[in-house]
């Protein structure tokens, strides 16, 4: 679609994923932005979490001017010509181009080949989630390392309760990846642009997941992070999850007595909270946007501290600013999420971002999810992963 096909005074169109954490702050920010910018609005629509994680970029941007995306797409974005670089947008915001303005590696994860391709508006990583009332019922502390996770799993099963795990496909694979990083086997790119992926440590991570799955609810094989949080606030048999992408909004008061608590990632080695695979989200501007000046002004507004620490925090969002992650009032409103997860986020790892990594992650998730649901064997999974790594290497270096 060419810019001339739509009048510049029409609303800009944005797409994010379908959850109140994602949509509510953006809609509110659009309304406030319009009040100060001659009625210039952004209409937001949603796609589901799976599409956010895997939908091809050319397809995702077909009907939008602004897209909320995750950082593994950055390499593809940089080489596609489908998005505008945003360095000039960050320069409009006080401290906007400084990595320390943003929590953890949020900004760094969207910087590729010397340019920034996404404006970080949401920060997250894998962390622990629990039901405080059920944990108190078991008289157990929040686990700080993996041995304590297993002890909690045993205590839960003795009382007819379960651990909850987000083992569904992509999320199960990223749980294995977090364990690999905690063990020191980081996913990195070779000098030629390929993937370093240690299959021996991957097998060890599977051993760890196999053990904890012995205390996990049978539904865990079908949970993604949202489904897990939803289950934990809607039923009374899921006590604790050691690692999933955290949604701070489930700690808000409107969840009543079932509002969730949060803890650090309880890893296998010291420091136990290190090595989670960072999540979060950024806003990108498509190259076919009919009014890039208005889009850039809106994105700059989203990055302002008052917007992040104000609008986002008051409307179920998960701000990306360091200031929000250190704000006691914001932390209290989300039941301690930010203070509990902050060190885990600060020590989080950025996933590879070369073109083609997203396909690897999707396919690996399909294989790992099948294994965690006991639909395939360990040997079949390892054989499939070895072949997938080889194919990814070949495609990335040609």
PDB file of N, CA and C in Angstrom, residues 229-318:
ATOM      1  N   UNK A 229      -1.454 -17.773  33.556  1.00  0.00           N
ATOM      2  CA  UNK A 229      -1.902 -16.738  34.496  1.00  0.00           C
ATOM      3  C   UNK A 229      -3.416 -16.800  34.673  1.00  0.00           C
ATOM      4  N   UNK A 230      -4.131 -16.964  33.564  1.00  0.00           N
ATOM      5  CA  UNK A 230      -5.599 -17.035  33.652  1.00  0.00           C
ATOM      6  C   UNK A 230      -6.034 -18.212  34.516  1.00  0.00           C
ATOM      7  N   UNK A 231      -5.372 -19.355  34.341  1.00  0.00           N
ATOM      8  CA  UNK A 231      -5.731 -20.535  35.138  1.00  0.00           C
ATOM      9  C   UNK A 231      -5.444 -20.305  36.621  1.00  0.00           C
ATOM     10  N   UNK A 232      -4.340 -19.654  36.915  1.00  0.00           N
ATOM     11  CA  UNK A 232      -3.959 -19.486  38.318  1.00  0.00           C
ATOM     12  C   UNK A 232      -4.899 -18.543  39.068  1.00  0.00           C
ATOM     13  N   UNK A 233      -5.564 -17.624  38.349  1.00  0.00           N
ATOM     14  CA  UNK A 233      -6.502 -16.730  39.033  1.00  0.00           C
ATOM     15  C   UNK A 233      -7.948 -17.210  38.943  1.00  0.00           C
ATOM     16  N   UNK A 234      -8.177 -18.325  38.253  1.00  0.00           N
ATOM     17  CA  UNK A 234      -9.555 -18.793  38.089  1.00  0.00           C
ATOM     18  C   UNK A 234      -9.827 -20.133  38.766  1.00  0.00           C
ATOM     19  N   UNK A 235      -8.792 -20.775  39.299  1.00  0.00           N
ATOM     20  CA  UNK A 235      -8.955 -22.052  39.970  1.00  0.00           C
ATOM     21  C   UNK A 235      -8.039 -22.086  41.188  1.00  0.00           C
ATOM     22  N   UNK A 236      -8.178 -23.110  41.996  1.00  0.00           N
ATOM     23  CA  UNK A 236      -7.491 -23.120  43.292  1.00  0.00           C
ATOM     24  C   UNK A 236      -6.597 -24.332  43.498  1.00  0.00           C
ATOM     25  N   UNK A 237      -6.004 -24.834  42.405  1.00  0.00           N
ATOM     26  CA  UNK A 237      -5.125 -25.994  42.549  1.00  0.00           C
ATOM     27  C   UNK A 237      -3.716 -25.755  42.009  1.00  0.00           C
ATOM     28  N   UNK A 238      -3.439 -24.561  41.497  1.00  0.00           N
ATOM     29  CA  UNK A 238      -2.127 -24.237  40.939  1.00  0.00           C
ATOM     30  C   UNK A 238      -1.423 -23.260  41.882  1.00  0.00           C
ATOM     31  N   UNK A 239      -0.376 -23.729  42.538  1.00  0.00           N
ATOM     32  CA  UNK A 239       0.283 -22.946  43.582  1.00  0.00           C
ATOM     33  C   UNK A 239       1.340 -22.012  43.017  1.00  0.00           C
ATOM     34  N   UNK A 240       2.158 -22.518  42.098  1.00  0.00           N
ATOM     35  CA  UNK A 240       3.397 -21.821  41.769  1.00  0.00           C
ATOM     36  C   UNK A 240       3.881 -22.249  40.389  1.00  0.00           C
ATOM     37  N   UNK A 241       4.464 -21.307  39.662  1.00  0.00           N
ATOM     38  CA  UNK A 241       5.175 -21.597  38.419  1.00  0.00           C
ATOM     39  C   UNK A 241       6.573 -21.008  38.530  1.00  0.00           C
ATOM     40  N   UNK A 242       7.621 -21.786  38.253  1.00  0.00           N
ATOM     41  CA  UNK A 242       8.979 -21.263  38.432  1.00  0.00           C
ATOM     42  C   UNK A 242       9.460 -20.342  37.320  1.00  0.00           C
ATOM     43  N   UNK A 243       8.919 -20.491  36.106  1.00  0.00           N
ATOM     44  CA  UNK A 243       9.395 -19.643  35.008  1.00  0.00           C
ATOM     45  C   UNK A 243       8.356 -19.551  33.906  1.00  0.00           C
ATOM     46  N   UNK A 244       7.892 -18.333  33.690  1.00  0.00           N
ATOM     47  CA  UNK A 244       7.014 -18.005  32.582  1.00  0.00           C
ATOM     48  C   UNK A 244       7.124 -16.511  32.353  1.00  0.00           C
ATOM     49  N   UNK A 245       6.701 -16.039  31.190  1.00  0.00           N
ATOM     50  CA  UNK A 245       6.745 -14.596  30.947  1.00  0.00           C
ATOM     51  C   UNK A 245       5.691 -13.924  31.811  1.00  0.00           C
ATOM     52  N   UNK A 246       6.170 -13.090  32.736  1.00  0.00           N
ATOM     53  CA  UNK A 246       5.302 -12.529  33.758  1.00  0.00           C
ATOM     54  C   UNK A 246       4.388 -11.430  33.244  1.00  0.00           C
ATOM     55  N   UNK A 247       3.164 -11.433  33.745  1.00  0.00           N
ATOM     56  CA  UNK A 247       2.162 -10.406  33.464  1.00  0.00           C
ATOM     57  C   UNK A 247       1.821  -9.732  34.785  1.00  0.00           C
ATOM     58  N   UNK A 248       2.408  -8.552  35.003  1.00  0.00           N
ATOM     59  CA  UNK A 248       2.249  -7.854  36.274  1.00  0.00           C
ATOM     60  C   UNK A 248       0.798  -7.551  36.603  1.00  0.00           C
ATOM     61  N   UNK A 249      -0.025  -7.370  35.585  1.00  0.00           N
ATOM     62  CA  UNK A 249      -1.412  -6.966  35.811  1.00  0.00           C
ATOM     63  C   UNK A 249      -2.200  -7.980  36.631  1.00  0.00           C
ATOM     64  N   UNK A 250      -1.771  -9.243  36.647  1.00  0.00           N
ATOM     65  CA  UNK A 250      -2.471 -10.241  37.458  1.00  0.00           C
ATOM     66  C   UNK A 250      -2.211 -10.051  38.954  1.00  0.00           C
ATOM     67  N   UNK A 251      -1.330  -9.133  39.286  1.00  0.00           N
ATOM     68  CA  UNK A 251      -1.145  -8.765  40.680  1.00  0.00           C
ATOM     69  C   UNK A 251      -1.993  -7.581  41.107  1.00  0.00           C
ATOM     70  N   UNK A 252      -2.781  -7.018  40.187  1.00  0.00           N
ATOM     71  CA  UNK A 252      -3.595  -5.859  40.531  1.00  0.00           C
ATOM     72  C   UNK A 252      -4.784  -6.268  41.404  1.00  0.00           C
ATOM     73  N   UNK A 253      -5.307  -5.278  42.122  1.00  0.00           N
ATOM     74  CA  UNK A 253      -6.297  -5.547  43.163  1.00  0.00           C
ATOM     75  C   UNK A 253      -7.607  -6.093  42.618  1.00  0.00           C
ATOM     76  N   UNK A 254      -7.932  -5.838  41.333  1.00  0.00           N
ATOM     77  CA  UNK A 254      -9.224  -6.293  40.825  1.00  0.00           C
ATOM     78  C   UNK A 254      -9.299  -7.813  40.687  1.00  0.00           C
ATOM     79  N   UNK A 255      -8.191  -8.514  40.874  1.00  0.00           N
ATOM     80  CA  UNK A 255      -8.233  -9.975  40.904  1.00  0.00           C
ATOM     81  C   UNK A 255      -8.588 -10.513  42.295  1.00  0.00           C
ATOM     82  N   UNK A 256      -8.774  -9.613  43.247  1.00  0.00           N
ATOM     83  CA  UNK A 256      -9.289 -10.000  44.554  1.00  0.00           C
ATOM     84  C   UNK A 256      -8.379 -10.956  45.284  1.00  0.00           C
ATOM     85  N   UNK A 257      -8.961 -11.907  46.033  1.00  0.00           N
ATOM     86  CA  UNK A 257      -8.138 -12.801  46.857  1.00  0.00           C
ATOM     87  C   UNK A 257      -7.239 -13.724  46.043  1.00  0.00           C
ATOM     88  N   UNK A 258      -7.506 -13.844  44.731  1.00  0.00           N
ATOM     89  CA  UNK A 258      -6.671 -14.694  43.895  1.00  0.00           C
ATOM     90  C   UNK A 258      -5.587 -13.906  43.150  1.00  0.00           C
ATOM     91  N   UNK A 259      -5.421 -12.628  43.467  1.00  0.00           N
ATOM     92  CA  UNK A 259      -4.373 -11.864  42.779  1.00  0.00           C
ATOM     93  C   UNK A 259      -3.036 -12.566  42.984  1.00  0.00           C
ATOM     94  N   UNK A 260      -2.204 -12.513  41.966  1.00  0.00           N
ATOM     95  CA  UNK A 260      -0.970 -13.291  41.980  1.00  0.00           C
ATOM     96  C   UNK A 260       0.181 -12.526  42.616  1.00  0.00           C
ATOM     97  N   UNK A 261       1.131 -13.300  43.133  1.00  0.00           N
ATOM     98  CA  UNK A 261       2.409 -12.786  43.585  1.00  0.00           C
ATOM     99  C   UNK A 261       3.490 -13.212  42.605  1.00  0.00           C
ATOM    100  N   UNK A 262       4.667 -12.613  42.723  1.00  0.00           N
ATOM    101  CA  UNK A 262       5.734 -12.832  41.754  1.00  0.00           C
ATOM    102  C   UNK A 262       7.062 -13.006  42.477  1.00  0.00           C
ATOM    103  N   UNK A 263       7.943 -13.772  41.853  1.00  0.00           N
ATOM    104  CA  UNK A 263       9.250 -14.002  42.445  1.00  0.00           C
ATOM    105  C   UNK A 263      10.324 -14.038  41.382  1.00  0.00           C
ATOM    106  N   UNK A 264      11.576 -14.065  41.788  1.00  0.00           N
ATOM    107  CA  UNK A 264      12.684 -14.169  40.835  1.00  0.00           C
ATOM    108  C   UNK A 264      12.704 -15.544  40.183  1.00  0.00           C
ATOM    109  N   UNK A 265      13.372 -15.621  39.047  1.00  0.00           N
ATOM    110  CA  UNK A 265      13.621 -16.929  38.457  1.00  0.00           C
ATOM    111  C   UNK A 265      14.552 -17.704  39.380  1.00  0.00           C
ATOM    112  N   UNK A 266      14.145 -18.915  39.817  1.00  0.00           N
ATOM    113  CA  UNK A 266      14.952 -19.696  40.772  1.00  0.00           C
ATOM    114  C   UNK A 266      15.837 -20.704  40.042  1.00  0.00           C
ATOM    115  N   UNK A 267      16.950 -20.240  39.525  1.00  0.00           N
ATOM    116  CA  UNK A 267      17.754 -21.058  38.644  1.00  0.00           C
ATOM    117  C   UNK A 267      18.543 -22.167  39.320  1.00  0.00           C
ATOM    118  N   UNK A 268      19.361 -22.821  38.497  1.00  0.00           N
ATOM    119  CA  UNK A 268      20.109 -23.997  38.921  1.00  0.00           C
ATOM    120  C   UNK A 268      21.471 -23.650  39.498  1.00  0.00           C
ATOM    121  N   UNK A 269      22.087 -22.581  39.016  1.00  0.00           N
ATOM    122  CA  UNK A 269      23.435 -22.215  39.442  1.00  0.00           C
ATOM    123  C   UNK A 269      23.453 -20.751  39.863  1.00  0.00           C
ATOM    124  N   UNK A 270      24.493 -20.352  40.556  1.00  0.00           N
ATOM    125  CA  UNK A 270      24.637 -18.970  41.013  1.00  0.00           C
ATOM    126  C   UNK A 270      25.076 -18.050  39.863  1.00  0.00           C
ATOM    127  N   UNK A 271      24.547 -16.838  39.800  1.00  0.00           N
ATOM    128  CA  UNK A 271      23.392 -16.351  40.567  1.00  0.00           C
ATOM    129  C   UNK A 271      22.110 -16.960  40.001  1.00  0.00           C
ATOM    130  N   UNK A 272      21.237 -17.479  40.841  1.00  0.00           N
ATOM    131  CA  UNK A 272      20.099 -18.263  40.357  1.00  0.00           C
ATOM    132  C   UNK A 272      19.122 -17.504  39.479  1.00  0.00           C
ATOM    133  N   UNK A 273      19.057 -16.181  39.606  1.00  0.00           N
ATOM    134  CA  UNK A 273      18.081 -15.445  38.795  1.00  0.00           C
ATOM    135  C   UNK A 273      18.614 -15.077  37.419  1.00  0.00           C
ATOM    136  N   UNK A 274      19.849 -15.437  37.083  1.00  0.00           N
ATOM    137  CA  UNK A 274      20.471 -15.011  35.830  1.00  0.00           C
ATOM    138  C   UNK A 274      20.107 -15.931  34.672  1.00  0.00           C
ATOM    139  N   UNK A 275      20.000 -15.346  33.483  1.00  0.00           N
ATOM    140  CA  UNK A 275      19.901 -16.129  32.262  1.00  0.00           C
ATOM    141  C   UNK A 275      18.536 -16.249  31.640  1.00  0.00           C
ATOM    142  N   UNK A 276      17.514 -15.608  32.209  1.00  0.00           N
ATOM    143  CA  UNK A 276      16.202 -15.695  31.578  1.00  0.00           C
ATOM    144  C   UNK A 276      16.233 -15.010  30.219  1.00  0.00           C
ATOM    145  N   UNK A 277      15.376 -15.470  29.321  1.00  0.00           N
ATOM    146  CA  UNK A 277      15.299 -14.902  27.972  1.00  0.00           C
ATOM    147  C   UNK A 277      14.325 -13.736  27.989  1.00  0.00           C
ATOM    148  N   UNK A 278      14.839 -12.548  27.746  1.00  0.00           N
ATOM    149  CA  UNK A 278      14.036 -11.335  27.888  1.00  0.00           C
ATOM    150  C   UNK A 278      12.863 -11.340  26.913  1.00  0.00           C
ATOM    151  N   UNK A 279      11.752 -10.768  27.367  1.00  0.00           N
ATOM    152  CA  UNK A 279      10.567 -10.628  26.530  1.00  0.00           C
ATOM    153  C   UNK A 279      10.258  -9.153  26.322  1.00  0.00           C
ATOM    154  N   UNK A 280       9.026  -8.754  26.655  1.00  0.00           N
ATOM    155  CA  UNK A 280       8.633  -7.369  26.463  1.00  0.00           C
ATOM    156  C   UNK A 280       8.220  -7.099  25.029  1.00  0.00           C
ATOM    157  N   UNK A 281       8.079  -5.820  24.694  1.00  0.00           N
ATOM    158  CA  UNK A 281       7.582  -5.467  23.364  1.00  0.00           C
ATOM    159  C   UNK A 281       7.984  -4.042  23.011  1.00  0.00           C
ATOM    160  N   UNK A 282       8.034  -3.789  21.705  1.00  0.00           N
ATOM    161  CA  UNK A 282       8.343  -2.454  21.190  1.00  0.00           C
ATOM    162  C   UNK A 282       7.331  -2.093  20.104  1.00  0.00           C
ATOM    163  N   UNK A 283       7.240  -0.804  19.827  1.00  0.00           N
ATOM    164  CA  UNK A 283       6.404  -0.309  18.745  1.00  0.00           C
ATOM    165  C   UNK A 283       7.295   0.052  17.570  1.00  0.00           C
ATOM    166  N   UNK A 284       6.954  -0.464  16.392  1.00  0.00           N
ATOM    167  CA  UNK A 284       7.646  -0.101  15.164  1.00  0.00           C
ATOM    168  C   UNK A 284       6.725   0.649  14.230  1.00  0.00           C
ATOM    169  N   UNK A 285       7.315   1.447  13.346  1.00  0.00           N
ATOM    170  CA  UNK A 285       6.550   2.223  12.360  1.00  0.00           C
ATOM    171  C   UNK A 285       6.811   1.624  10.982  1.00  0.00           C
ATOM    172  N   UNK A 286       5.765   1.270  10.274  1.00  0.00           N
ATOM    173  CA  UNK A 286       5.913   0.646   8.970  1.00  0.00           C
ATOM    174  C   UNK A 286       6.347   1.675   7.926  1.00  0.00           C
ATOM    175  N   UNK A 287       7.062   1.191   6.925  1.00  0.00           N
ATOM    176  CA  UNK A 287       7.552   2.075   5.869  1.00  0.00           C
ATOM    177  C   UNK A 287       6.413   2.648   5.028  1.00  0.00           C
ATOM    178  N   UNK A 288       5.253   1.963   5.006  1.00  0.00           N
ATOM    179  CA  UNK A 288       4.137   2.480   4.207  1.00  0.00           C
ATOM    180  C   UNK A 288       3.189   3.363   5.005  1.00  0.00           C
ATOM    181  N   UNK A 289       3.551   3.727   6.218  1.00  0.00           N
ATOM    182  CA  UNK A 289       2.720   4.611   7.033  1.00  0.00           C
ATOM    183  C   UNK A 289       2.464   5.915   6.268  1.00  0.00           C
ATOM    184  N   UNK A 290       1.193   6.341   6.141  1.00  0.00           N
ATOM    185  CA  UNK A 290       0.880   7.531   5.329  1.00  0.00           C
ATOM    186  C   UNK A 290       1.318   8.847   5.960  1.00  0.00           C
ATOM    187  N   UNK A 291       1.566   8.842   7.268  1.00  0.00           N
ATOM    188  CA  UNK A 291       1.967  10.071   7.953  1.00  0.00           C
ATOM    189  C   UNK A 291       3.055   9.735   8.982  1.00  0.00           C
ATOM    190  N   UNK A 292       4.274   9.515   8.492  1.00  0.00           N
ATOM    191  CA  UNK A 292       5.339   9.109   9.435  1.00  0.00           C
ATOM    192  C   UNK A 292       5.645  10.170  10.476  1.00  0.00           C
ATOM    193  N   UNK A 293       5.446  11.427  10.170  1.00  0.00           N
ATOM    194  CA  UNK A 293       5.712  12.467  11.171  1.00  0.00           C
ATOM    195  C   UNK A 293       4.766  12.325  12.357  1.00  0.00           C
ATOM    196  N   UNK A 294       3.476  12.099  12.078  1.00  0.00           N
ATOM    197  CA  UNK A 294       2.509  11.907  13.158  1.00  0.00           C
ATOM    198  C   UNK A 294       2.805  10.629  13.921  1.00  0.00           C
ATOM    199  N   UNK A 295       3.180   9.569  13.209  1.00  0.00           N
ATOM    200  CA  UNK A 295       3.497   8.299  13.880  1.00  0.00           C
ATOM    201  C   UNK A 295       4.701   8.467  14.800  1.00  0.00           C
ATOM    202  N   UNK A 296       5.717   9.183  14.332  1.00  0.00           N
ATOM    203  CA  UNK A 296       6.902   9.390  15.163  1.00  0.00           C
ATOM    204  C   UNK A 296       6.575  10.234  16.389  1.00  0.00           C
ATOM    205  N   UNK A 297       5.707  11.232  16.221  1.00  0.00           N
ATOM    206  CA  UNK A 297       5.313  12.053  17.376  1.00  0.00           C
ATOM    207  C   UNK A 297       4.582  11.207  18.406  1.00  0.00           C
ATOM    208  N   UNK A 298       3.720  10.307  17.939  1.00  0.00           N
ATOM    209  CA  UNK A 298       2.977   9.441  18.855  1.00  0.00           C
ATOM    210  C   UNK A 298       3.915   8.472  19.570  1.00  0.00           C
ATOM    211  N   UNK A 299       4.849   7.867  18.849  1.00  0.00           N
ATOM    212  CA  UNK A 299       5.781   6.928  19.479  1.00  0.00           C
ATOM    213  C   UNK A 299       6.666   7.651  20.488  1.00  0.00           C
ATOM    214  N   UNK A 300       7.104   8.864  20.161  1.00  0.00           N
ATOM    215  CA  UNK A 300       7.881   9.642  21.126  1.00  0.00           C
ATOM    216  C   UNK A 300       7.059   9.916  22.385  1.00  0.00           C
ATOM    217  N   UNK A 301       5.763  10.170  22.199  1.00  0.00           N
ATOM    218  CA  UNK A 301       4.876  10.375  23.354  1.00  0.00           C
ATOM    219  C   UNK A 301       4.800   9.112  24.210  1.00  0.00           C
ATOM    220  N   UNK A 302       4.751   7.941  23.572  1.00  0.00           N
ATOM    221  CA  UNK A 302       4.696   6.685  24.319  1.00  0.00           C
ATOM    222  C   UNK A 302       5.944   6.480  25.170  1.00  0.00           C
ATOM    223  N   UNK A 303       7.086   6.971  24.707  1.00  0.00           N
ATOM    224  CA  UNK A 303       8.344   6.756  25.413  1.00  0.00           C
ATOM    225  C   UNK A 303       8.575   7.729  26.560  1.00  0.00           C
ATOM    226  N   UNK A 304       7.818   8.793  26.618  1.00  0.00           N
ATOM    227  CA  UNK A 304       8.032   9.772  27.674  1.00  0.00           C
ATOM    228  C   UNK A 304       7.797   9.152  29.046  1.00  0.00           C
ATOM    229  N   UNK A 305       8.582   9.585  30.012  1.00  0.00           N
ATOM    230  CA  UNK A 305       8.461   9.018  31.356  1.00  0.00           C
ATOM    231  C   UNK A 305       7.062   9.202  31.926  1.00  0.00           C
ATOM    232  N   UNK A 306       6.448  10.344  31.690  1.00  0.00           N
ATOM    233  CA  UNK A 306       5.097  10.575  32.210  1.00  0.00           C
ATOM    234  C   UNK A 306       4.086   9.601  31.614  1.00  0.00           C
ATOM    235  N   UNK A 307       4.304   9.230  30.361  1.00  0.00           N
ATOM    236  CA  UNK A 307       3.401   8.267  29.719  1.00  0.00           C
ATOM    237  C   UNK A 307       3.641   6.862  30.265  1.00  0.00           C
ATOM    238  N   UNK A 308       4.888   6.469  30.324  1.00  0.00           N
ATOM    239  CA  UNK A 308       5.221   5.132  30.803  1.00  0.00           C
ATOM    240  C   UNK A 308       4.846   4.950  32.279  1.00  0.00           C
ATOM    241  N   UNK A 309       5.309   5.870  33.113  1.00  0.00           N
ATOM    242  CA  UNK A 309       5.109   5.737  34.555  1.00  0.00           C
ATOM    243  C   UNK A 309       3.697   6.160  34.971  1.00  0.00           C
ATOM    244  N   UNK A 310       3.001   6.863  34.080  1.00  0.00           N
ATOM    245  CA  UNK A 310       1.650   7.325  34.374  1.00  0.00           C
ATOM    246  C   UNK A 310       0.597   6.501  33.663  1.00  0.00           C
ATOM    247  N   UNK A 311       0.411   6.772  32.370  1.00  0.00           N
ATOM    248  CA  UNK A 311      -0.664   6.110  31.610  1.00  0.00           C
ATOM    249  C   UNK A 311      -0.491   4.599  31.608  1.00  0.00           C
ATOM    250  N   UNK A 312       0.702   4.117  31.290  1.00  0.00           N
ATOM    251  CA  UNK A 312       0.896   2.667  31.209  1.00  0.00           C
ATOM    252  C   UNK A 312       0.671   2.012  32.575  1.00  0.00           C
ATOM    253  N   UNK A 313       1.259   2.579  33.611  1.00  0.00           N
ATOM    254  CA  UNK A 313       1.130   1.973  34.939  1.00  0.00           C
ATOM    255  C   UNK A 313      -0.303   2.032  35.464  1.00  0.00           C
ATOM    256  N   UNK A 314      -1.062   3.048  35.079  1.00  0.00           N
ATOM    257  CA  UNK A 314      -2.440   3.178  35.583  1.00  0.00           C
ATOM    258  C   UNK A 314      -3.451   2.402  34.756  1.00  0.00           C
ATOM    259  N   UNK A 315      -3.041   1.866  33.614  1.00  0.00           N
ATOM    260  CA  UNK A 315      -3.975   1.171  32.728  1.00  0.00           C
ATOM    261  C   UNK A 315      -3.461  -0.220  32.383  1.00  0.00           C
ATOM    262  N   UNK A 316      -3.020  -0.941  33.398  1.00  0.00           N
ATOM    263  CA  UNK A 316      -2.687  -2.365  33.319  1.00  0.00           C
ATOM    264  C   UNK A 316      -1.432  -2.664  32.506  1.00  0.00           C
ATOM    265  N   UNK A 317      -0.666  -1.642  32.141  1.00  0.00           N
ATOM    266  CA  UNK A 317       0.523  -1.868  31.341  1.00  0.00           C
ATOM    267  C   UNK A 317       1.718  -2.312  32.165  1.00  0.00           C
ATOM    268  N   UNK A 318       2.799  -2.608  31.459  1.00  0.00           N
ATOM    269  CA  UNK A 318       4.033  -3.096  32.082  1.00  0.00           C
ATOM    270  C   UNK A 318       5.172  -2.218  31.565  1.00  0.00           C
TER     271      UNK A 318
END
